[in-house]
Coordinates of C-alpha atoms in Angstrom, one line a residue:
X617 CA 33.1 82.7 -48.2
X618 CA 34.2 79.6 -46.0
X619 CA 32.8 79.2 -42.9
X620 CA 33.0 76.9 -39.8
X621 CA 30.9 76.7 -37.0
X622 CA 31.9 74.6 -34.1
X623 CA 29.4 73.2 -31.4
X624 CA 29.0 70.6 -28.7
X625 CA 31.4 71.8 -26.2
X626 CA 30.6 72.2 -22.5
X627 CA 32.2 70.9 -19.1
X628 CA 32.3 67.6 -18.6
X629 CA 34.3 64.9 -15.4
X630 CA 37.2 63.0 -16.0
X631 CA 35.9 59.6 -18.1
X632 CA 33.5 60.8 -19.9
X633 CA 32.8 62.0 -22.9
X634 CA 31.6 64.6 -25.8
X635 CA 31.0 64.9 -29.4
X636 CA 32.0 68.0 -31.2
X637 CA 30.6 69.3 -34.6
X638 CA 31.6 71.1 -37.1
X639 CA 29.9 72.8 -39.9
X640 CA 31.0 73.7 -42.9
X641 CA 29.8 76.4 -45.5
X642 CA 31.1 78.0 -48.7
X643 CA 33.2 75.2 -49.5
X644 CA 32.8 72.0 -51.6
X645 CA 33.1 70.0 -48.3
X646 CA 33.7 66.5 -49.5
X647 CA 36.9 67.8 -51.3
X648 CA 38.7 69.2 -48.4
X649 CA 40.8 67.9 -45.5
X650 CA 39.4 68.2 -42.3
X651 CA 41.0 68.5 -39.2
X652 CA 40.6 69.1 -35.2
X653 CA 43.3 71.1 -32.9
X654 CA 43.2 72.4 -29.8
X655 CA 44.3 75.5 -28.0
X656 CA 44.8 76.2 -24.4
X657 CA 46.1 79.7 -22.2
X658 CA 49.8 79.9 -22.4
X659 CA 50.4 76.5 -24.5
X660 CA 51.2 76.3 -27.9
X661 CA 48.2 75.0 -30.2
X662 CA 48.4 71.2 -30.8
X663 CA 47.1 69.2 -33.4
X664 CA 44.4 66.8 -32.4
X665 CA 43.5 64.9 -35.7
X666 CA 42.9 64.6 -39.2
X667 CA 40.3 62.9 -42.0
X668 CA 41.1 63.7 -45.6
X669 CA 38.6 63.8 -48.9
X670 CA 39.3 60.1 -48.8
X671 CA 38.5 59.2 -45.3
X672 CA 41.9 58.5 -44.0
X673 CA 42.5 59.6 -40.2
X674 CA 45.6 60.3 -38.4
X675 CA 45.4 61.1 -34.7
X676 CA 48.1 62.6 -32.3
X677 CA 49.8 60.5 -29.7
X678 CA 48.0 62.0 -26.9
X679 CA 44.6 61.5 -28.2
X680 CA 44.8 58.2 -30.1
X681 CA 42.6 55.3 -28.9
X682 CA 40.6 57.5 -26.8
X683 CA 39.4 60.4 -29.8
X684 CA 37.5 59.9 -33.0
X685 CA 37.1 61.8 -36.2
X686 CA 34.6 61.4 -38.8
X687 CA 32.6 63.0 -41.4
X688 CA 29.0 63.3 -42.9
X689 CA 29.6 64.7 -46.8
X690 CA 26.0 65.1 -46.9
X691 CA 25.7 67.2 -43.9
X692 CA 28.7 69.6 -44.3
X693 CA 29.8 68.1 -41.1
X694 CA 32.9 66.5 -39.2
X695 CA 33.0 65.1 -35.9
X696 CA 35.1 64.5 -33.4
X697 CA 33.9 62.1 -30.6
X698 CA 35.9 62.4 -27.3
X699 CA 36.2 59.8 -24.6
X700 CA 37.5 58.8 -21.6
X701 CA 38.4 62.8 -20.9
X702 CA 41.2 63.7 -19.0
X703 CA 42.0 67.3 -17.0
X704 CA 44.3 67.6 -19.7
X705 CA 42.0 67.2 -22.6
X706 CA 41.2 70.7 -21.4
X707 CA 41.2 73.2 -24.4
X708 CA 39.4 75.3 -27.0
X709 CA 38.7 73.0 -29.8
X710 CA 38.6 74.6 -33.2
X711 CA 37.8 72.9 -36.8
X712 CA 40.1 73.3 -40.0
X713 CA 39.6 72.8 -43.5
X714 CA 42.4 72.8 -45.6
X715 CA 42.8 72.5 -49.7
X716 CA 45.9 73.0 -51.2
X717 CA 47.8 75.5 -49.5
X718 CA 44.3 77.5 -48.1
X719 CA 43.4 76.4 -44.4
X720 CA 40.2 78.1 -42.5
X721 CA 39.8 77.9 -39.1
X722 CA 36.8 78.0 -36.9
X723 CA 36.4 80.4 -34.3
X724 CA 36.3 77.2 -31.7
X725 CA 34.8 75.4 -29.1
X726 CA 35.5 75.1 -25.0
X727 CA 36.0 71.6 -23.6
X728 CA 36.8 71.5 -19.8
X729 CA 37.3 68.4 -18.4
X730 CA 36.9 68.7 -13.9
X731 CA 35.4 66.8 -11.5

């Protein structure tokens, strides 16, 4: 059974930063595509970034030079290392892993950016 398990979330001011985790169980981790999106009250869910088996990464427009993804093989383990927040970064961030046509999601992670 495939399971993720996001941490490192919290409240944080505008400018700084955070590094999210996610776990990863039940699957053969270094074969899947990983990916970060976020989901906020009333807005449609966005994509946030992706790293695939290969190590490629592909970032949306709004988070690009500012958010980082990465991933540990041996630990099960991708990252996502957030700076220079902004109010808008706002969001429950939740973890995919996706093979073929099969994508899990994790149950997610709250990020509130506020001075």
């Amino acid at each position: 059974q495939v399971q993720l398990v996001e941490s490192g979330g919290g409240l944080v001011q505008p400018g700084g930063s955070l590094r999210l985790s996610c776990a990863a169980s039940g699957i053969i981790f270094s074969s899947y595509t990983m990916g970060w999106y976020r989901q906020t009250p009333g807005k449609q869910r966005e994509w946030v970034a992706t790293i695939t088996s290969d190590g490629l990464t592909i970032y949306s427009d709004s988070v690009k030079g500012r958010f980082t993804i990465s991933r540990d093989n041996a630990k099960n383990t991708v990252y996502l290392q957030m700076n220079s927040l902004k109010p808008e970064d706002t969001a429950v961030y939740c973890c995919n892993a996706r093979k073929g046509p099969i994508t899990t999601s994790g149950q997610g992670t709250q990020v509130t950016v506020s001075s």
